[in-house]
Coordinates of C-alpha atoms and ligand atoms in Angstrom, one line a residue:
M1 CA 18.4 -47.5 76.3
A2 CA 15.1 -45.6 76.3
E3 CA 13.8 -46.5 79.5
Q4 CA 17.6 -45.0 80.9
T5 CA 16.4 -42.0 79.4
R6 CA 12.4 -42.1 80.9
A7 CA 14.5 -43.0 83.7
K8 CA 16.1 -40.1 84.0
L9 CA 13.3 -36.8 82.8
C10 CA 11.5 -38.3 85.8
K11 CA 14.5 -38.1 88.3
Y12 CA 14.9 -34.7 87.0
I13 CA 11.3 -33.7 87.6
E14 CA 11.7 -35.6 91.1
D15 CA 14.3 -33.9 91.8
N16 CA 12.5 -30.5 91.1
Q17 CA 9.0 -30.6 92.9
S18 CA 9.5 -27.9 95.2
K19 CA 10.6 -26.0 92.4
F20 CA 7.8 -26.7 90.7
V21 CA 5.0 -26.5 93.4
D22 CA 6.8 -22.7 94.1
T23 CA 5.9 -22.2 90.3
L24 CA 2.5 -23.0 90.5
R25 CA 2.0 -21.1 93.7
E26 CA 3.1 -18.1 91.3
A27 CA 0.5 -18.8 88.8
V28 CA -2.4 -19.0 91.4
E29 CA -1.1 -15.9 92.7
I30 CA -2.3 -13.9 89.7
P31 CA -5.5 -13.7 89.6
S32 CA -6.7 -14.4 86.3
V33 CA -11.1 -14.7 86.5
S34 CA -11.3 -13.7 83.7
C35 CA -15.1 -12.6 84.3
W36 CA -14.5 -10.1 86.0
A37 CA -13.8 -6.6 84.7
D38 CA -11.9 -5.3 88.0
T39 CA -9.0 -9.4 86.7
R40 CA -8.3 -8.3 83.2
K41 CA -4.8 -7.0 83.6
D42 CA -4.2 -9.8 85.4
C43 CA -5.6 -11.6 83.3
V44 CA -2.4 -9.5 80.5
R45 CA -0.1 -10.6 83.2
M46 CA -1.1 -14.2 83.1
V47 CA -1.1 -14.4 79.6
D48 CA 2.9 -11.9 80.3
W49 CA 4.5 -14.6 82.4
T50 CA 3.2 -17.5 81.3
E51 CA 4.9 -15.8 77.9
G52 CA 8.8 -15.4 79.0
K53 CA 8.3 -18.6 81.1
L54 CA 8.0 -20.2 77.4
K55 CA 11.0 -17.2 76.4
A56 CA 13.5 -18.4 79.0
L57 CA 13.1 -22.9 77.5
G58 CA 13.2 -21.3 73.9
F59 CA 10.1 -21.0 72.5
E60 CA 9.4 -18.4 70.0
T61 CA 6.7 -16.7 71.0
E62 CA 3.8 -14.4 69.9
I63 CA 1.2 -13.0 71.5
R64 CA -2.0 -12.0 69.4
Q65 CA -4.0 -9.1 71.0
Q66 CA -7.9 -9.6 70.7
A67 CA -10.9 -7.2 70.2
N68 CA -13.1 -5.7 72.4
H69 CA -16.4 -6.7 74.4
E70 CA -18.1 -5.9 77.3
V71 CA -17.5 -7.0 80.8
E72 CA -19.6 -6.3 83.5
G73 CA -21.2 -2.6 81.7
K74 CA -18.1 -2.1 80.5
T75 CA -15.8 -2.1 77.2
M76 CA -12.8 -3.5 77.8
Q77 CA -10.0 -5.5 75.5
L78 CA -9.4 -9.7 75.4
P79 CA -6.9 -11.1 77.1
P80 CA -4.7 -11.7 74.6
I81 CA -4.0 -14.8 73.1
L82 CA -0.4 -16.4 73.0
L83 CA 0.9 -18.4 70.7
A84 CA 4.4 -20.8 71.2
T85 CA 7.0 -22.9 68.7
L86 CA 9.7 -25.2 69.7
G87 CA 11.8 -26.7 67.6
K88 CA 11.2 -26.4 63.2
D89 CA 13.6 -29.3 62.5
P90 CA 11.1 -31.2 59.0
S91 CA 12.5 -34.5 59.9
K92 CA 10.1 -34.6 63.2
K93 CA 6.2 -34.5 63.5
T94 CA 4.3 -32.0 64.9
L95 CA 2.3 -32.2 68.3
L96 CA 0.1 -28.9 69.5
I97 CA -0.5 -28.4 72.7
Y98 CA -4.1 -26.3 74.2
G99 CA -4.6 -24.6 77.3
H100 CA -5.9 -22.2 79.7
L101 CA -4.4 -19.4 82.0
D102 CA -8.1 -17.9 83.4
V103 CA -9.6 -18.8 86.3
Q104 CA -13.4 -19.3 87.5
P105 CA -14.0 -15.9 90.1
A106 CA -13.2 -17.4 93.8
K107 CA -13.5 -15.5 97.0
T108 CA -12.8 -16.7 100.0
S109 CA -16.5 -15.7 101.6
D110 CA -18.0 -18.3 98.7
G111 CA -17.4 -20.4 101.8
W112 CA -13.5 -21.7 100.3
D113 CA -11.2 -23.1 103.5
Y114 CA -7.8 -21.4 101.7
E115 CA -7.0 -18.8 100.5
P116 CA -8.8 -18.9 97.0
F117 CA -5.1 -16.8 95.3
K118 CA -2.5 -18.5 97.5
L119 CA -1.5 -22.2 96.6
T120 CA -2.2 -24.0 100.5
E121 CA -0.6 -27.8 100.7
D122 CA -2.5 -29.0 103.1
K123 CA -2.0 -33.6 103.9
G124 CA -0.3 -34.0 100.0
N125 CA -3.0 -31.6 98.5
L126 CA -2.6 -28.4 96.7
Y127 CA -4.7 -26.3 97.3
G128 CA -5.3 -22.3 95.4
R129 CA -8.0 -21.7 92.6
G130 CA -6.4 -22.7 89.2
S131 CA -4.2 -25.4 90.5
T132 CA -5.8 -28.1 88.5
D133 CA -7.7 -26.0 86.3
D134 CA -5.9 -25.6 84.1
K135 CA -2.4 -24.2 85.3
G136 CA -1.2 -27.5 86.5
P137 CA -1.4 -28.9 83.6
V138 CA -0.4 -25.7 81.6
L139 CA 3.1 -26.0 83.6
G140 CA 3.7 -29.6 84.0
W141 CA 4.3 -29.4 80.0
V142 CA 6.7 -26.0 80.7
H143 CA 8.3 -29.0 83.4
A144 CA 8.5 -32.2 80.9
V145 CA 10.2 -29.2 77.9
E146 CA 12.6 -28.2 81.0
A147 CA 13.1 -31.6 81.8
F148 CA 14.0 -32.5 78.4
Q149 CA 16.6 -29.8 78.0
K150 CA 18.4 -30.2 81.3
S151 CA 18.8 -33.0 81.3
G152 CA 20.1 -33.6 78.1
V153 CA 17.8 -34.9 76.1
D154 CA 16.7 -34.3 72.5
I155 CA 13.2 -33.9 72.6
P156 CA 11.5 -36.3 70.0
V157 CA 9.1 -33.5 68.2
N158 CA 9.0 -30.2 67.9
I159 CA 6.0 -28.5 70.3
K160 CA 3.2 -25.7 68.9
A161 CA 1.1 -24.6 72.5
V162 CA -1.8 -22.4 72.0
F163 CA -2.6 -20.9 75.4
E164 CA -6.3 -18.6 76.3
C165 CA -6.8 -16.5 78.8
M166 CA -10.7 -16.7 77.8
E167 CA -11.5 -19.5 78.6
E168 CA -13.6 -20.0 81.2
C169 CA -15.7 -17.0 79.7
G170 CA -16.2 -18.4 76.2
S171 CA -13.3 -18.7 74.4
E172 CA -14.3 -15.8 73.1
G173 CA -12.0 -15.1 70.5
L174 CA -10.2 -18.2 69.8
E175 CA -12.9 -20.1 67.4
E176 CA -12.0 -17.1 64.8
L177 CA -7.9 -16.3 65.5
L178 CA -8.3 -20.7 64.8
I179 CA -9.5 -20.3 61.6
S180 CA -6.8 -17.7 60.3
L181 CA -4.0 -19.6 61.5
K182 CA -5.4 -23.0 59.7
D183 CA -2.7 -22.4 57.1
T184 CA 0.0 -20.7 58.4
F185 CA 0.4 -21.2 62.7
L186 CA -1.2 -24.9 62.6
S187 CA -0.8 -26.4 59.0
D188 CA 1.6 -28.3 60.1
I189 CA 0.4 -30.1 62.6
D190 CA -0.2 -33.4 63.7
A191 CA -1.0 -34.7 66.4
V192 CA -3.1 -31.9 69.4
T193 CA -3.2 -32.6 73.1
I194 CA -5.2 -31.1 76.0
S195 CA -5.1 -31.5 78.7
D196 CA -8.3 -30.2 80.2
N197 CA -10.2 -32.9 81.8
Y198 CA -10.5 -34.6 84.8
W199 CA -10.0 -38.7 85.4
L200 CA -13.3 -40.1 86.2
G201 CA -12.1 -42.0 89.8
T202 CA -9.6 -40.7 91.6
Q203 CA -7.1 -43.8 91.3
T204 CA -7.8 -44.6 87.3
P205 CA -6.0 -42.7 84.9
C206 CA -8.2 -42.2 81.5
L207 CA -7.4 -41.1 78.6
T208 CA -10.7 -38.5 76.7
Y209 CA -11.9 -39.4 72.9
G210 CA -15.7 -38.2 73.7
L211 CA -16.6 -34.7 74.1
R212 CA -21.2 -34.1 74.0
G213 CA -22.1 -30.9 71.5
L214 CA -25.6 -28.9 73.0
S215 CA -28.3 -27.4 72.0
Y216 CA -30.4 -25.0 74.2
F217 CA -33.7 -23.6 73.9
M218 CA -36.1 -21.1 75.3
V219 CA -40.2 -21.5 74.6
E220 CA -41.5 -18.9 75.4
V221 CA -45.7 -18.6 75.8
E222 CA -47.0 -15.3 76.5
C223 CA -50.7 -15.0 77.0
G224 CA -51.2 -11.0 77.5
T225 CA -49.8 -7.6 77.7
K226 CA -49.2 -7.5 81.5
D227 CA -49.6 -9.9 84.8
L228 CA -53.3 -9.5 86.6
H229 CA -54.7 -10.6 89.9
S230 CA -55.6 -14.5 89.8
G231 CA -58.7 -13.6 92.1
V232 CA -59.9 -10.7 89.4
F233 CA -59.5 -12.6 86.2
G234 CA -58.6 -16.0 87.3
G235 CA -61.1 -18.7 85.1
A236 CA -61.2 -15.9 82.4
V237 CA -58.6 -15.9 81.1
H238 CA -56.4 -18.8 79.6
E239 CA -52.5 -18.8 81.1
A240 CA -49.5 -18.8 80.1
L241 CA -47.5 -20.9 82.9
P242 CA -50.4 -24.0 82.4
D243 CA -49.7 -24.1 78.9
L244 CA -45.7 -24.0 79.5
I245 CA -45.5 -26.0 81.7
W246 CA -47.9 -28.6 79.4
L247 CA -45.4 -27.9 76.5
L248 CA -42.3 -29.1 78.5
N249 CA -43.9 -32.3 79.7
Q250 CA -44.2 -33.4 76.9
L251 CA -40.0 -33.6 76.2
V252 CA -39.2 -36.8 78.0
D253 CA -41.0 -38.7 80.0
V254 CA -40.9 -40.4 83.4
K255 CA -37.5 -42.3 82.6
G256 CA -35.8 -39.4 80.6
T257 CA -36.2 -41.2 77.7
I258 CA -36.7 -38.0 74.5
L259 CA -40.2 -38.3 73.4
I260 CA -39.2 -36.2 70.5
P261 CA -39.7 -38.7 67.4
G262 CA -36.7 -37.9 65.1
I263 CA -33.9 -37.2 67.8
L264 CA -32.2 -40.5 67.5
D265 CA -31.6 -40.9 64.2
D266 CA -29.0 -39.9 63.5
V267 CA -26.6 -41.2 66.6
L268 CA -24.3 -43.5 65.8
K269 CA -25.4 -47.2 66.5
L270 CA -22.7 -48.8 69.5
T271 CA -20.7 -51.8 68.0
D272 CA -20.1 -54.8 70.0
A273 CA -16.7 -52.9 69.8
E274 CA -18.0 -49.7 71.8
S275 CA -20.2 -52.0 74.3
K276 CA -16.9 -54.1 75.3
L277 CA -15.1 -51.0 76.4
Y278 CA -18.0 -49.7 78.6
D279 CA -17.4 -53.4 80.2
E280 CA -13.4 -52.5 80.6
I281 CA -14.1 -49.2 83.1
D282 CA -14.6 -50.0 86.6
F283 CA -17.2 -47.6 87.7
D284 CA -18.7 -47.3 91.5
L285 CA -22.8 -46.4 91.2
G286 CA -23.1 -46.4 95.0
E287 CA -20.5 -43.9 94.4
F288 CA -22.0 -42.3 92.3
K289 CA -24.7 -41.2 93.2
K290 CA -23.4 -40.8 96.6
D291 CA -21.1 -38.1 95.1
C292 CA -24.1 -36.7 92.9
G293 CA -26.5 -36.2 95.9
I294 CA -29.3 -37.4 94.4
R295 CA -32.2 -39.6 95.2
G296 CA -32.8 -41.8 91.9
L297 CA -30.8 -42.3 89.1
T298 CA -32.7 -42.9 85.2
S299 CA -30.6 -46.5 85.4
P300 CA -30.2 -48.0 88.9
T301 CA -28.7 -50.7 88.7
C302 CA -26.1 -51.0 86.0
K303 CA -22.9 -49.0 85.6
K304 CA -23.1 -49.9 81.4
T305 CA -26.1 -47.7 80.9
T306 CA -25.5 -45.2 83.2
L307 CA -22.0 -44.4 81.9
M308 CA -23.5 -44.3 78.0
S309 CA -26.2 -42.1 79.6
R310 CA -23.6 -39.7 80.6
W311 CA -21.3 -40.2 77.5
R312 CA -22.4 -41.5 74.0
N313 CA -26.4 -41.1 74.6
P314 CA -28.0 -38.0 73.7
A315 CA -30.2 -36.3 76.9
L316 CA -32.5 -33.7 77.9
S317 CA -32.7 -31.6 80.8
V318 CA -35.1 -28.5 82.0
H319 CA -33.6 -25.8 83.4
G320 CA -35.9 -23.0 84.6
I321 CA -39.1 -21.1 83.2
E322 CA -38.3 -17.2 83.5
G323 CA -41.0 -15.2 84.6
A324 CA -42.9 -17.6 86.6
F325 CA -43.5 -15.8 90.5
S326 CA -39.9 -18.2 91.8
D327 CA -39.5 -16.0 95.1
P328 CA -40.0 -17.5 98.4
G329 CA -44.0 -16.9 99.6
A330 CA -47.6 -17.1 97.7
K331 CA -48.2 -14.2 95.0
T332 CA -51.4 -15.0 93.9
V333 CA -50.4 -14.3 90.3
I334 CA -51.1 -15.1 86.6
P335 CA -47.7 -13.5 84.2
R336 CA -47.8 -12.1 81.1
K337 CA -44.8 -14.3 79.7
V338 CA -42.9 -17.0 80.7
I339 CA -39.6 -18.5 78.8
G340 CA -39.2 -22.4 79.6
K341 CA -35.2 -23.5 79.3
F342 CA -34.2 -26.3 78.0
S343 CA -31.5 -28.0 75.9
I344 CA -30.0 -31.2 74.7
R345 CA -26.6 -32.5 75.2
L346 CA -25.2 -33.9 71.4
V347 CA -23.8 -37.1 70.4
P348 CA -22.3 -38.5 66.8
N349 CA -23.6 -37.4 64.0
Q350 CA -25.7 -35.6 65.7
H351 CA -25.9 -31.6 64.7
P352 CA -27.2 -29.4 66.3
D353 CA -28.9 -27.0 63.4
K354 CA -31.6 -30.2 62.4
I355 CA -31.9 -30.9 66.2
G356 CA -33.1 -27.1 66.8
K357 CA -35.4 -28.0 63.6
I358 CA -36.2 -31.0 65.4
V359 CA -37.7 -30.0 68.5
K360 CA -38.8 -26.4 67.0
E361 CA -41.3 -28.6 64.7
Y362 CA -42.6 -31.6 67.4
L363 CA -42.9 -28.2 69.7
E364 CA -45.3 -26.3 67.4
K365 CA -47.2 -29.6 67.0
K366 CA -48.0 -30.5 70.1
W367 CA -48.6 -26.5 70.6
A368 CA -52.0 -26.8 67.5
E369 CA -52.7 -30.2 69.8
R370 CA -53.5 -27.6 72.5
G371 CA -56.0 -25.7 70.5
S372 CA -54.4 -22.4 73.4
P373 CA -55.1 -18.8 72.0
N374 CA -51.9 -17.5 73.2
K375 CA -48.3 -16.6 71.6
L376 CA -45.6 -19.3 70.8
I377 CA -42.6 -18.2 69.5
V378 CA -39.5 -21.7 69.7
S379 CA -36.4 -20.0 69.7
M380 CA -32.9 -22.0 70.1
G381 CA -29.5 -20.0 71.7
H382 CA -25.9 -21.6 71.5
G383 CA -25.0 -25.0 70.4
G384 CA -22.2 -26.8 69.7
K385 CA -21.6 -29.7 67.8
P386 CA -20.3 -33.2 69.7
W387 CA -16.8 -34.9 69.2
V388 CA -15.2 -37.8 69.0
A389 CA -12.0 -39.0 68.1
D390 CA -10.5 -42.1 67.4
H391 CA -8.8 -44.0 70.1
A392 CA -6.5 -46.2 68.2
H393 CA -4.5 -43.3 66.7
P394 CA -0.2 -43.2 67.7
N395 CA -1.6 -40.0 70.0
Y396 CA -4.1 -42.4 72.2
V397 CA -1.1 -45.3 71.9
A398 CA 1.7 -43.3 72.9
A399 CA -0.8 -41.9 75.5
A400 CA -1.8 -45.5 77.0
T401 CA 1.7 -46.5 76.5
A402 CA 3.4 -43.9 78.6
T403 CA 0.5 -44.0 81.6
E404 CA 1.2 -47.3 82.4
Q405 CA 4.3 -47.1 82.5
V406 CA 4.0 -44.0 84.5
Y407 CA 1.2 -45.2 87.1
G408 CA 1.4 -49.6 85.6
V409 CA -2.3 -49.8 85.1
K410 CA -3.7 -49.2 81.4
P411 CA -5.8 -45.4 81.0
I412 CA -9.8 -45.8 80.7
L413 CA -11.2 -44.9 77.9
T414 CA -13.1 -42.3 78.6
R415 CA -16.1 -39.7 76.9
E416 CA -16.9 -36.7 78.7
G417 CA -21.2 -35.6 78.7
G418 CA -19.9 -32.0 79.1
S419 CA -18.9 -29.9 75.7
I420 CA -15.3 -27.7 75.4
P421 CA -16.6 -26.6 71.8
I422 CA -13.1 -25.8 71.2
T423 CA -11.9 -29.8 70.9
I424 CA -13.9 -30.1 67.4
T425 CA -12.5 -26.9 66.8
F426 CA -8.9 -28.3 66.3
Q427 CA -9.9 -31.1 65.2
E428 CA -12.0 -29.9 62.2
V429 CA -8.3 -26.4 62.0
T430 CA -6.0 -28.9 61.9
G431 CA -7.5 -32.3 60.0
K432 CA -5.3 -33.7 63.2
N433 CA -6.2 -36.6 66.0
V434 CA -6.7 -34.8 69.1
M435 CA -7.2 -36.8 72.8
L436 CA -7.9 -35.1 76.3
L437 CA -4.9 -36.2 78.3
P438 CA -5.9 -35.4 82.3
M439 CA -3.8 -34.6 85.1
G440 CA -6.4 -34.2 87.5
Q441 CA -8.7 -36.4 89.0
S442 CA -12.8 -36.6 89.5
D443 CA -12.9 -35.0 92.6
D444 CA -10.2 -31.6 92.3
G445 CA -13.6 -29.0 92.1
A446 CA -12.7 -27.7 89.7
H447 CA -14.9 -24.0 89.4
S448 CA -16.1 -25.5 93.0
Q449 CA -14.9 -23.9 96.4
N450 CA -11.3 -26.1 97.4
E451 CA -10.4 -26.7 94.5
K452 CA -6.6 -28.1 93.9
I453 CA -4.6 -30.4 92.4
S454 CA -2.6 -33.7 94.4
K455 CA 0.9 -32.9 95.2
R456 CA 1.0 -36.4 93.1
N457 CA -1.0 -36.3 89.8
Y458 CA 0.8 -32.6 89.6
I459 CA 4.0 -34.4 90.0
E460 CA 3.5 -38.2 88.4
G461 CA 1.4 -35.6 85.6
T462 CA 4.7 -34.0 84.2
K463 CA 6.0 -37.1 84.0
L464 CA 3.5 -38.5 82.3
F465 CA 4.3 -35.8 79.9
V466 CA 7.7 -36.8 79.4
S467 CA 7.1 -40.1 78.5
Y468 CA 3.9 -38.9 76.2
L469 CA 6.5 -36.9 74.3
L470 CA 9.2 -39.3 73.6
E471 CA 6.6 -41.9 73.3
L472 CA 5.1 -40.1 70.8
G473 CA 8.2 -39.1 68.3
A474 CA 8.3 -42.8 68.5
Q475 CA 4.7 -43.4 67.6
L476 CA 4.3 -40.9 65.0
K477 CA 7.1 -42.1 62.9
Ligands
LIG501 ZN1 -10.6 -25.2 82.5

């Protein structure tokens, strides 16, 4: 019976493929770039357009206006955040879906082979900005609900949605709103699903249960009040840049191992069960090396260590030096002040505040060893906590079962090395299980030129969403 119901929903999706592609076309044609001032009106239009789609399906919607902020030197109102509710049946559990309606900037002159804000179908792929990040997945949910309604099948869970239009610009305003909704809109949530990431490769579907956090650091060394000529002053003055380079060189060794004592103290120990998960992941080290175009890996022959280095271990990266001469040519300057920038990707249970303190103390101790007369200031910029969820939770079981039904294979359980800070906010505010359920694949080029989603992932992904909703109703009982 359940399989017949699922087949009926999947048939509706199959029969309406070209209509669903047309809806994505409409969405891609709204250039909702959140970090440009000129397209702010399109962000507002995109929220309104989505609200219209949800209302047509019977969602109760609410537009939450946001405060002003600065964009490209202009004071503007942040795009509104859309809240939506479908179903208030007290006998059903409630799923919360999050997605974003804004996109990264894109211009044909950046090197696109297609018009970024027109949807182009080519060899099974749907090209266009936002096709995979994140308009395709958001529409996947909309179409999943439509499939239930048009097929006369009851959705076994109540659905709530939060759709924002500032994700590509730091989700400004969202965290505050979510916290303020803790005892109202978000008080009755039973599980959370976010479709805003990608498969590990191009073949096997994934469920993602962890993300790294981040601590960003600035190390400022100042040696004087003005830049100096090296011919006139070199040799006689104590320079800032060698001090900074020496300090930055105390952070990691040649293998990328972090040299700061105490930094690993709070990292969760690897259990046998977790270790086994990594053995099961199909991941081609050679392909990965080719993809990232890098000469050397820190662990050249071990797939498992490489994955753990990307997902479950902290990593320190040095990003740049502000104030150092970096133009082409040879300029004989002694910079008066230089600022080194590095960050550490954090993993459970590291906390940005504690890591900040450890790093600062370490650099100040090293500075004392250096014995420089210059001035040092170490400061921590933005930070975000790492996130990990229980992947044995019914929310994950429902998604895993649905994946097998649609794709015929077990999903890979993945973590990601990057940070989506709002994920942990959803977990903290609702107190419930959060899952990342990706629709697109690793080569979709989110944020890049020629962003696409394959038509297969768009349509099968919609089938995955209906199958997941069916299973979730059974699993969450
Ligand atoms: Zn995204």
